[in-house]
Coordinates of C-alpha atoms in Angstrom, one line a residue:
M235 CA 13.9 5.9 24.1
R236 CA 15.4 3.9 21.3
V237 CA 15.2 5.9 18.0
M238 CA 14.8 3.9 14.7
A239 CA 14.0 5.0 11.2
Q240 CA 11.1 3.8 9.1
V241 CA 10.4 4.4 5.4
G242 CA 6.7 5.3 5.2
M243 CA 4.1 6.1 2.5
V244 CA 1.2 8.5 2.4
M245 CA -1.5 8.3 -0.3
N246 CA -3.9 11.1 -1.1
L247 CA -7.2 9.4 -2.0
D248 CA -8.7 12.5 -3.5
K249 CA -6.2 12.1 -6.4
C250 CA -6.7 8.4 -7.1
I251 CA -8.6 7.9 -10.4
G252 CA -8.6 4.0 -10.3
C253 CA -6.5 3.6 -13.4
H254 CA -4.5 0.6 -11.9
T255 CA -1.2 1.8 -13.4
C256 CA 0.5 1.2 -10.0
S257 CA -0.9 -2.4 -9.9
V258 CA 0.2 -3.2 -13.4
T259 CA 3.7 -1.8 -13.1
C260 CA 4.2 -3.5 -9.8
K261 CA 3.0 -6.7 -11.3
Q262 CA 5.3 -6.4 -14.2
A263 CA 8.3 -5.6 -12.0
W264 CA 7.8 -8.0 -9.2
T265 CA 5.3 -10.8 -9.7
N266 CA 5.4 -11.5 -13.5
R267 CA 6.5 -15.1 -12.8
A268 CA 5.2 -18.6 -12.6
G269 CA 3.6 -19.2 -9.2
T270 CA 2.6 -15.6 -8.6
E271 CA -0.2 -15.3 -11.2
Y272 CA -2.8 -14.3 -8.6
V273 CA -0.4 -12.3 -6.5
W274 CA -0.8 -8.5 -6.5
F275 CA 1.6 -6.7 -4.1
N276 CA -0.3 -3.5 -5.1
N277 CA -4.0 -3.5 -5.8
V278 CA -6.6 -0.8 -6.1
E279 CA -9.9 -1.5 -4.5
T280 CA -13.3 0.2 -5.2
R281 CA -14.9 1.1 -1.9
P282 CA -17.4 0.1 -0.7
G283 CA -16.6 -3.4 -1.9
Q284 CA -15.3 -6.7 -0.8
G285 CA -11.6 -6.0 -1.3
Y286 CA -8.9 -8.4 -2.3
P287 CA -9.0 -11.2 -1.2
R288 CA -12.7 -11.2 -0.6
Q289 CA -13.8 -9.6 2.7
Y290 CA -10.3 -9.6 4.1
E291 CA -11.4 -7.0 6.7
D292 CA -13.7 -9.5 8.4
Q293 CA -11.3 -10.5 11.3
D294 CA -14.0 -12.4 13.1
K295 CA -13.6 -14.8 10.2
W296 CA -9.9 -14.5 9.3
R297 CA -8.5 -13.8 12.7
G298 CA -5.7 -11.6 11.6
G299 CA -3.8 -9.0 13.6
W300 CA -3.6 -8.5 17.4
H301 CA -6.1 -8.2 20.2
L302 CA -5.9 -7.8 24.0
N303 CA -6.5 -10.8 26.1
A304 CA -8.4 -10.7 29.4
K305 CA -5.3 -9.5 31.2
G306 CA -4.8 -6.6 28.8
K307 CA -1.8 -8.3 27.1
L308 CA -1.2 -8.1 23.4
R309 CA -1.9 -11.5 21.7
L310 CA -2.3 -12.7 18.1
R311 CA -5.9 -13.3 17.2
T312 CA -4.9 -16.8 15.9
G313 CA -3.9 -17.8 19.4
G314 CA -0.7 -18.7 21.2
R315 CA 2.1 -21.3 20.6
L316 CA -0.1 -24.3 21.3
Q317 CA -2.8 -23.1 18.9
K318 CA 0.0 -22.6 16.2
L319 CA 1.3 -26.1 16.8
L320 CA -2.2 -27.6 16.4
T321 CA -2.8 -25.8 13.1
L322 CA 0.7 -26.0 11.8
F323 CA -0.1 -28.5 9.0
A324 CA -3.7 -27.5 8.3
S325 CA -4.4 -23.9 9.2
P326 CA -8.2 -23.5 8.9
V327 CA -8.3 -19.7 8.9
Q328 CA -6.8 -18.4 5.6
P329 CA -8.3 -17.5 2.3
T330 CA -8.6 -20.2 -0.3
I331 CA -7.8 -19.7 -4.0
A332 CA -11.5 -18.9 -4.5
D333 CA -11.2 -15.9 -2.2
Y334 CA -8.4 -14.6 -4.5
Y335 CA -9.1 -16.1 -7.9
E336 CA -8.0 -19.1 -9.9
P337 CA -5.4 -17.7 -12.3
W338 CA -6.2 -18.5 -15.9
T339 CA -5.0 -18.2 -19.5
Y340 CA -6.7 -19.0 -22.8
D341 CA -6.5 -21.9 -25.2
Y342 CA -4.8 -19.8 -27.9
E343 CA -3.4 -22.9 -29.7
T344 CA -6.9 -24.0 -30.5
L345 CA -7.9 -20.6 -31.7
I346 CA -4.8 -20.2 -33.9
N347 CA -4.4 -23.8 -35.3
A348 CA -8.1 -24.9 -35.6
P349 CA -8.8 -26.3 -39.1
L350 CA -11.0 -24.5 -41.5
G351 CA -14.7 -25.0 -40.7
D352 CA -18.1 -23.4 -40.5
D353 CA -17.8 -22.5 -36.8
F354 CA -15.4 -19.9 -35.5
P355 CA -13.0 -21.4 -32.9
V356 CA -13.1 -20.3 -29.3
A357 CA -10.2 -19.7 -26.9
R358 CA -11.6 -21.2 -23.7
P359 CA -10.2 -20.1 -20.4
K360 CA -7.8 -22.6 -18.9
S361 CA -6.8 -22.8 -15.2
L362 CA -3.1 -22.2 -14.7
L363 CA -3.2 -24.4 -11.6
T364 CA -4.9 -27.5 -13.0
G365 CA -4.7 -27.0 -16.8
E366 CA -8.4 -27.8 -17.0
D367 CA -11.2 -25.6 -18.5
T368 CA -12.4 -23.1 -16.0
K369 CA -15.1 -20.4 -15.6
V370 CA -13.9 -16.9 -14.8
S371 CA -16.0 -15.6 -12.0
W372 CA -13.8 -13.5 -9.7
S373 CA -10.6 -11.4 -9.9
A374 CA -8.5 -8.9 -8.1
N375 CA -10.6 -6.0 -9.4
W376 CA -13.8 -7.8 -10.3
D377 CA -16.1 -5.3 -8.7
D378 CA -14.1 -2.3 -10.0
N379 CA -16.3 0.9 -10.2
L380 CA -19.3 -1.0 -8.8
G381 CA -18.9 -0.1 -5.2
G382 CA -22.1 1.9 -4.9
S383 CA -24.4 -0.8 -6.2
T384 CA -26.6 -3.0 -4.1
S385 CA -25.0 -6.1 -5.7
Y386 CA -21.5 -5.3 -4.4
G387 CA -21.7 -2.6 -1.8
D388 CA -23.8 -4.8 0.6
L389 CA -20.9 -7.3 0.7
D390 CA -18.5 -4.8 2.2
P391 CA -17.6 -5.9 5.8
I392 CA -17.6 -2.3 7.0
V393 CA -21.1 -1.6 5.5
E394 CA -22.4 -4.8 7.1
K395 CA -21.0 -3.6 10.5
L396 CA -22.5 -0.2 10.2
R397 CA -25.9 -1.6 9.2
R398 CA -25.9 -3.9 12.3
E399 CA -25.3 -0.8 14.4
S400 CA -27.9 1.3 12.5
E401 CA -30.1 0.2 9.7
E402 CA -30.2 3.8 8.4
A403 CA -26.4 4.4 8.4
I404 CA -25.9 3.6 4.8
K405 CA -28.5 3.3 2.0
F406 CA -27.6 2.3 -1.5
S407 CA -30.0 4.4 -3.6
F408 CA -29.4 6.4 -6.8
E409 CA -29.2 9.7 -5.0
Q410 CA -26.9 8.5 -2.2
T411 CA -24.5 6.2 -4.2
F412 CA -20.9 6.9 -3.2
M413 CA -17.6 5.4 -4.4
F414 CA -13.9 6.0 -4.1
Y415 CA -10.6 4.1 -4.7
L416 CA -8.3 2.6 -2.1
P417 CA -4.8 1.5 -3.3
R418 CA -3.2 -1.0 -1.0
I419 CA 0.3 -2.4 -0.5
C420 CA 1.9 -4.1 2.5
E421 CA 1.8 -1.8 5.5
H422 CA 5.4 -2.6 6.6
C423 CA 4.0 -2.3 10.2
L424 CA 5.9 -1.3 13.3
N425 CA 4.3 -4.3 15.1
P426 CA 3.9 -6.8 12.2
S427 CA 1.6 -9.7 13.1
C428 CA 2.9 -11.7 10.1
M429 CA 6.4 -11.7 11.6
A430 CA 5.1 -12.8 15.0
S431 CA 3.0 -15.6 13.3
C432 CA 5.9 -17.2 11.3
P433 CA 7.0 -20.4 13.0
S434 CA 10.3 -20.6 11.1
G435 CA 11.4 -16.9 11.8
A436 CA 11.6 -16.2 8.0
I437 CA 10.0 -12.8 8.2
Y438 CA 12.1 -9.9 9.5
K439 CA 12.0 -6.2 9.7
R440 CA 15.1 -4.4 8.5
S441 CA 16.7 -2.3 11.3
E442 CA 18.0 0.4 8.9
D443 CA 14.7 1.3 7.2
G444 CA 11.9 -0.8 8.7
I445 CA 11.0 -2.6 5.5
V446 CA 9.5 -6.1 6.2
L447 CA 10.9 -8.9 4.0
V448 CA 10.8 -12.7 3.8
D449 CA 14.0 -14.8 3.9
Q450 CA 13.3 -17.3 1.1
D451 CA 16.0 -19.7 2.5
Q452 CA 14.3 -19.7 5.9
C453 CA 10.7 -19.9 4.8
R454 CA 9.1 -23.4 5.1
G455 CA 5.7 -22.5 3.6
W456 CA 3.7 -23.0 6.8
R457 CA 1.4 -20.1 5.7
Q458 CA 0.8 -18.9 9.2
C459 CA 1.9 -15.5 8.1
I460 CA -1.1 -15.3 5.7
T461 CA -3.4 -16.0 8.6
G462 CA -1.7 -13.5 10.8
C463 CA -1.7 -10.6 8.4
P464 CA -5.0 -8.7 8.8
Y465 CA -4.5 -6.9 5.5
K466 CA -3.9 -10.2 3.7
K467 CA -0.8 -8.9 1.9
M468 CA 1.1 -12.1 2.4
Y469 CA 0.9 -14.5 -0.5
F470 CA 1.8 -18.1 -1.1
N471 CA 3.8 -19.0 -4.2
H472 CA 2.4 -22.3 -5.3
K473 CA 5.4 -23.1 -7.5
S474 CA 8.2 -22.4 -4.9
G475 CA 6.2 -23.3 -1.8
K476 CA 7.3 -20.1 -0.2
A477 CA 5.6 -16.9 1.1
E478 CA 6.0 -13.6 -0.7
K479 CA 5.0 -10.0 -0.1
C480 CA 5.6 -6.4 -1.1
T481 CA 9.2 -5.5 -0.7
L482 CA 8.6 -1.7 -0.9
C483 CA 10.9 -1.9 -3.9
Y484 CA 13.9 -2.0 -1.5
P485 CA 16.6 -2.1 -4.3
R486 CA 15.2 1.3 -5.5
I487 CA 14.8 2.7 -1.9
E488 CA 18.5 1.8 -1.2
V489 CA 19.7 4.2 -3.9
G490 CA 17.2 7.0 -3.2
Q491 CA 14.6 6.1 -5.8
P492 CA 10.8 5.8 -5.1
T493 CA 8.9 2.6 -5.4
V494 CA 7.7 1.5 -8.8
C495 CA 4.0 2.1 -7.8
S496 CA 4.9 5.7 -6.7
E497 CA 7.1 6.4 -9.7
T498 CA 4.4 5.4 -12.2
C499 CA 1.3 6.8 -10.4
V500 CA -0.7 8.9 -12.8
G501 CA -2.4 11.0 -10.1
R502 CA 0.9 11.7 -8.2
L503 CA -0.9 10.8 -5.0
R504 CA 1.9 8.9 -3.3
Y505 CA 4.5 10.4 -0.9
L506 CA 7.6 8.6 0.4
G507 CA 9.7 9.7 3.3
I508 CA 11.2 8.8 6.7
F509 CA 9.5 8.5 10.1
L510 CA 11.6 8.5 13.3
Y511 CA 9.9 6.5 16.0
D512 CA 10.5 5.2 19.5
A513 CA 11.1 1.5 19.2
D514 CA 10.8 0.9 23.0
A515 CA 7.3 2.3 23.0
V516 CA 5.7 0.2 20.2
T517 CA 4.3 -2.6 22.3
D518 CA 2.8 -0.2 24.8
A519 CA 1.2 1.9 22.0
A520 CA -0.2 -1.3 20.4
S521 CA -1.6 -2.3 23.8
T522 CA -3.7 0.8 24.2
P523 CA -7.0 -0.5 25.8
Y524 CA -9.5 1.5 23.7
E525 CA -9.4 1.1 20.0
K526 CA -10.4 4.7 19.3
D527 CA -7.2 5.8 21.1
L528 CA -4.9 3.7 18.9
Y529 CA -4.5 6.5 16.3
E530 CA -3.3 9.0 18.8
A531 CA -1.1 6.3 20.4
Q532 CA 0.5 5.7 17.0
L533 CA 1.0 9.4 16.5
E534 CA 2.9 9.6 19.8
L535 CA 5.3 7.0 18.6
L536 CA 6.4 9.3 15.8
L537 CA 9.2 11.5 17.0
D538 CA 9.8 15.1 16.0
P539 CA 13.0 15.2 13.9
H540 CA 13.6 18.8 14.8
D541 CA 13.7 18.1 18.5
P542 CA 17.4 18.3 19.8
E543 CA 16.8 15.5 22.2
V544 CA 15.5 13.2 19.4
I545 CA 18.4 14.2 17.2
A546 CA 20.9 13.4 19.9
A547 CA 19.2 10.0 20.7
A548 CA 19.1 9.2 17.0
R549 CA 22.8 9.8 16.5
R550 CA 23.5 7.7 19.6
D551 CA 21.5 4.9 18.1
G552 CA 23.5 5.0 14.8
I553 CA 21.2 6.9 12.5
P554 CA 23.3 8.9 10.0
D555 CA 23.0 12.7 9.7
D556 CA 21.7 12.5 6.1
W557 CA 18.8 10.3 7.3
L558 CA 18.1 12.8 10.0
E559 CA 18.0 15.6 7.4
A560 CA 15.7 13.5 5.2
A561 CA 13.4 13.0 8.3
R562 CA 13.2 16.8 8.8
R563 CA 12.1 17.2 5.1
S564 CA 9.9 14.1 5.1
P565 CA 6.5 14.7 3.4
V566 CA 5.0 11.7 5.2
Y567 CA 5.8 13.1 8.6
A568 CA 4.4 16.5 7.6
L569 CA 1.1 15.0 6.4
A570 CA 0.7 12.5 9.3
K571 CA 1.8 14.5 12.3
K572 CA 2.5 18.2 11.5
Y573 CA -0.7 18.8 9.6
R574 CA -2.6 15.7 10.8
V575 CA -4.5 15.0 7.6
A576 CA -3.1 11.5 6.9
L577 CA -4.5 8.5 8.8
P578 CA -3.4 4.8 9.2
L579 CA -5.5 2.0 7.7
H580 CA -7.4 0.0 10.3
P581 CA -5.4 1.0 13.4
E582 CA -7.7 -1.4 15.4
Y583 CA -5.6 -4.3 14.1
R584 CA -2.9 -3.0 16.4
T585 CA -0.1 -3.7 13.9
M586 CA 0.9 0.1 13.8
P587 CA 0.8 0.3 10.0
M588 CA 3.2 2.7 8.2
V589 CA 1.2 3.3 5.0
W590 CA -1.2 6.2 5.7
Y591 CA -4.0 7.8 3.7
V592 CA -5.5 11.3 3.3
P593 CA -9.3 10.6 3.2
P594 CA -11.3 11.7 0.1
L595 CA -13.2 15.0 0.2
S596 CA -14.1 15.6 -3.5
P597 CA -17.6 14.0 -3.7
I598 CA -19.1 16.8 -1.6
V599 CA -17.7 19.5 -3.8
D600 CA -19.3 17.9 -6.9
L601 CA -22.6 17.4 -5.1
L602 CA -22.7 21.0 -3.9
A603 CA -21.8 22.4 -7.3
D604 CA -24.5 20.3 -8.9
Q605 CA -27.1 21.7 -6.5
G606 CA -26.1 25.3 -7.5
H607 CA -24.1 26.2 -4.4
D608 CA -20.7 27.9 -4.3
A609 CA -19.0 24.6 -3.5
E610 CA -15.6 26.1 -2.5
S611 CA -16.9 28.8 -0.1
P612 CA -15.9 28.0 3.6
G613 CA -19.4 28.4 4.9
T614 CA -20.9 26.0 2.5
L615 CA -18.0 23.4 2.8
F616 CA -17.9 23.4 6.6
G617 CA -21.6 23.2 6.9
A618 CA -21.9 20.2 4.6
I619 CA -19.1 18.0 6.1
D620 CA -21.8 16.0 8.0
A621 CA -23.7 15.5 4.8
L622 CA -20.9 14.0 2.8
R623 CA -21.9 11.6 0.1
I624 CA -19.2 9.3 1.6
P625 CA -20.5 8.8 5.1
V626 CA -18.1 10.0 7.8
E627 CA -18.9 6.7 9.7
Y628 CA -17.6 4.7 6.8
L629 CA -14.3 6.6 6.7
A630 CA -14.0 6.3 10.4
E631 CA -14.2 2.6 10.3
L632 CA -11.4 2.5 7.7
F633 CA -9.0 4.9 9.3
T634 CA -9.7 5.7 13.0
A635 CA -11.3 2.6 14.5
G636 CA -14.7 4.3 14.3
D637 CA -13.8 7.7 15.8
T638 CA -15.8 10.2 13.6
E639 CA -14.4 13.2 15.4
V640 CA -10.9 12.7 13.9
I641 CA -12.4 12.2 10.4
D642 CA -14.5 15.4 10.9
R643 CA -11.4 17.4 11.9
V644 CA -9.3 16.1 8.9
L645 CA -12.1 16.8 6.4
K646 CA -12.5 20.3 7.8
R647 CA -8.8 20.9 7.4
L648 CA -8.9 19.8 3.8
A649 CA -12.0 21.9 3.1
G650 CA -10.4 24.9 4.9
M651 CA -7.3 24.6 2.7
R652 CA -9.5 24.6 -0.5
A653 CA -11.4 27.6 0.6
Y654 CA -8.4 29.6 1.8
M655 CA -6.3 28.9 -1.4
R656 CA -9.3 29.7 -3.6
D657 CA -9.1 33.4 -2.5
V658 CA -5.3 33.3 -3.0
T659 CA -5.6 31.9 -6.5
L660 CA -8.3 34.4 -7.5
G661 CA -6.2 37.3 -6.3
R662 CA -8.6 38.2 -3.4
E663 CA -7.5 39.1 0.1
P664 CA -7.2 35.7 2.0
N665 CA -9.4 35.2 5.0
P666 CA -7.3 34.5 8.1
D667 CA -10.4 33.2 9.9
I668 CA -10.5 30.1 7.7
P669 CA -7.1 28.6 9.0
A670 CA -8.0 29.6 12.5
A671 CA -11.3 27.8 12.3
V672 CA -9.4 24.5 11.6
G673 CA -6.6 25.1 14.1
M674 CA -3.9 26.1 11.6
S675 CA -2.0 29.2 10.7
E676 CA -2.0 30.8 7.3
E677 CA 1.6 29.7 6.7
E678 CA 0.7 26.1 7.6
V679 CA -2.3 26.0 5.2
Y680 CA -0.1 27.4 2.4
E681 CA 2.7 24.9 3.1
M682 CA 0.1 22.0 3.2
Y683 CA -1.3 23.2 -0.1
R684 CA 2.1 23.2 -1.8
L685 CA 2.8 19.7 -0.6
M686 CA -0.6 18.3 -1.5
A687 CA -1.3 20.1 -4.7
I688 CA 1.9 21.3 -6.5
A689 CA 4.8 19.4 -4.9
K690 CA 7.7 18.6 -7.2
Y691 CA 9.3 15.1 -7.5
E692 CA 12.0 15.9 -5.0
D693 CA 9.4 17.1 -2.5
R694 CA 7.1 14.1 -2.8
Y695 CA 10.0 11.5 -2.5
V696 CA 12.5 12.3 0.2
I697 CA 14.5 9.0 0.4
P698 CA 18.1 8.9 1.7
T699 CA 20.4 6.4 0.1
A700 CA 21.9 3.4 1.8
H701 CA 25.5 3.9 3.0
L702 CA 28.3 2.4 1.0
E703 CA 29.5 0.3 4.0
Q704 CA 26.1 -1.4 4.0
A705 CA 25.9 -2.1 0.3
E706 CA 27.5 -5.6 0.3
Q707 CA 25.3 -6.6 3.3
L708 CA 22.2 -5.4 1.6
D709 CA 23.0 -7.1 -1.6
E710 CA 23.5 -10.4 0.1
M711 CA 20.2 -10.2 2.1
A712 CA 17.5 -12.6 1.1
C713 CA 14.2 -11.1 0.0
A714 CA 10.7 -12.2 -1.0
L715 CA 11.8 -12.7 -4.6
D716 CA 14.1 -15.6 -5.2
Y717 CA 15.3 -16.7 -8.6
E718 CA 14.3 -19.5 -10.9
E719 CA 15.9 -22.9 -10.3
G720 CA 17.0 -21.7 -6.8
P721 CA 16.0 -23.4 -3.6
G722 CA 12.5 -24.9 -3.9
M723 CA 12.0 -23.9 -7.5
F724 CA 11.2 -26.2 -10.4
E725 CA 12.8 -26.3 -13.8
S726 CA 12.0 -23.4 -16.2
G727 CA 10.2 -24.1 -19.4
A728 CA 12.1 -23.7 -22.7
F729 CA 10.2 -20.4 -23.5
G730 CA 8.9 -19.5 -20.0
E731 CA 9.3 -16.2 -18.3
A732 CA 12.6 -17.3 -16.8
S733 CA 14.2 -19.2 -19.6
G734 CA 17.9 -19.4 -19.2
R735 CA 19.4 -18.9 -15.8
P736 CA 19.1 -15.2 -14.7
A737 CA 20.9 -13.7 -11.7
P738 CA 19.0 -13.1 -8.5
V739 CA 17.0 -9.9 -8.8
S740 CA 18.7 -8.3 -5.8
V741 CA 22.2 -8.9 -7.3
E742 CA 21.2 -7.8 -10.8
T743 CA 19.5 -4.7 -9.7
F744 CA 22.2 -3.7 -7.3
H745 CA 24.9 -3.8 -9.9
A746 CA 22.8 -2.1 -12.5
L747 CA 22.0 0.7 -10.2
K748 CA 25.6 1.1 -9.2
Q749 CA 26.7 1.1 -12.8
R750 CA 24.3 3.8 -13.7
Q751 CA 25.2 6.0 -10.8
T752 CA 28.9 5.8 -11.5
T753 CA 28.8 6.5 -15.2
N754 CA 28.1 9.7 -17.2
T755 CA 26.1 7.9 -20.0
A756 CA 22.4 8.0 -20.2
A757 CA 20.3 5.0 -19.4
G758 CA 19.6 4.5 -23.1
E759 CA 23.2 3.8 -24.0
A760 CA 25.3 0.8 -23.6
S761 CA 24.6 0.3 -19.9
M762 CA 20.9 -0.6 -20.7
A763 CA 21.3 -1.8 -24.3
G764 CA 18.6 -4.2 -25.5
R765 CA 16.6 -4.3 -22.3
V766 CA 13.9 -2.5 -20.4
N767 CA 13.8 -2.9 -16.6
L768 CA 11.5 -0.7 -14.5
L769 CA 13.6 -1.5 -11.4
N770 CA 16.7 0.3 -12.7
W771 CA 15.4 2.8 -15.2
D772 CA 14.6 6.2 -13.8
G773 CA 13.6 8.1 -17.0
N774 CA 17.1 9.3 -17.8
G775 CA 17.3 8.5 -21.5
V776 CA 15.2 5.9 -23.3
P777 CA 16.5 2.3 -23.2
N778 CA 17.0 0.5 -26.4
G779 CA 14.0 -1.7 -27.1
M780 CA 11.4 0.5 -25.6
F781 CA 10.5 2.0 -28.9
P782 CA 11.0 0.4 -32.3
G783 CA 14.0 1.7 -34.3
P784 CA 13.8 2.9 -37.9
S785 CA 14.7 -0.5 -39.3
E786 CA 11.9 -2.2 -37.2
Q787 CA 9.3 0.3 -38.3
R788 CA 9.6 -0.7 -42.0

């Protein structure tokens, strides 16, 4: 057993309202640059729907992730080394810009400077790739809030699969329309197929925290990683000619702060913490023959941080005591393995993803209440799980490789927590039969309720800081964000987003965070004067420039 630590995330889908705040703040912090206009490290999809890029879940078409060959060995869907060599210069299995969207701006100059005339000038959309007029027909959230309609829901690869299996599995009618939101980032997998697909070895998984990054100096732009990633969370920067991906906001993680998407989430649905896992068992777990067994195989990889044998092995493998303490308090471990209500996204891809989801339950409560039932009573809730507006089969295809029994168990635990805590909240005698019916104790139900409903900031984000002896090494490590006019970059425009010659983001952020942590002044004082940076502002004080001063308001 070789114990390693992994920073993981859990998202509670019942709390997501589809506001896209996480997407916008991530975009502003990480991909607000030339060459990344279409890149969304974080995006929120309406399900059912096509996703972003279009129908990325159709692995028969895109051939991402892993599969088992005739001998039961784990192999990339894209093929072996010979296949990689043949497709090195012209890979045929990756999304085109049309599957994402052609980034555009508007001809504001014509709008502003048009001479006086009888007709009102129009700001036509212009392609940021060609500079020519373009027609806007698709975007990252083009089908936002339209997932239940026949125009968009039918295009969902999961819906198509279920319909092939049973024509009656999902019907899109007014009475049966369902919809929920699915935020997605890079999964930072234990068995990343993007890393295995890269011919130049530019993608690596950090040994100290499991974050998957791209070495920009090593990347040669082969784009095999885009083909290999089944979640299509690898992007190609058309300006630098390099691959980029979500970095899990590693400069923030190193100093114990949550990711930007977590920090700014309106619904407080994201949890960050540490998993301990057996690195020697990853390949065997990913090689599990039956897809429906992959979820349990991945659970077995996650080690109990309270087990004395695990603690001893972790110390032997160099994991610091403060990281072990963080693993014991980890909310992601509790939701994934202790309470077993969080599930991985598409475990059948065999990448062992480390971003997990609590499936949504709320639509049935609304439906039952509209029908005049006591929607929170245990008898009503448990009896109606099979009649969920969101079909159990659909959730199973997302999170358990089609195993509806696991989804049924999770939904019953969530329903049991609601029913049990309702009696507690109303001052009635709690019913111990409710937790027993879902295989939990009363204490476990109450602890799960506190974590999922009323957890404070420090309970939702349990992130140990990087050690001082690692700081210089971490600062020097390459990441998926290089700097303007660096290797492979073109000259910045006079008034572009990178005018001047800024320092690399890793260097700048590291020193800014170090300065803030070693000073007694608030963030709004001299240390942050005249600038607003989401990467190194944690809400302590208000940076100058965020709000207009008295002189600017006149």
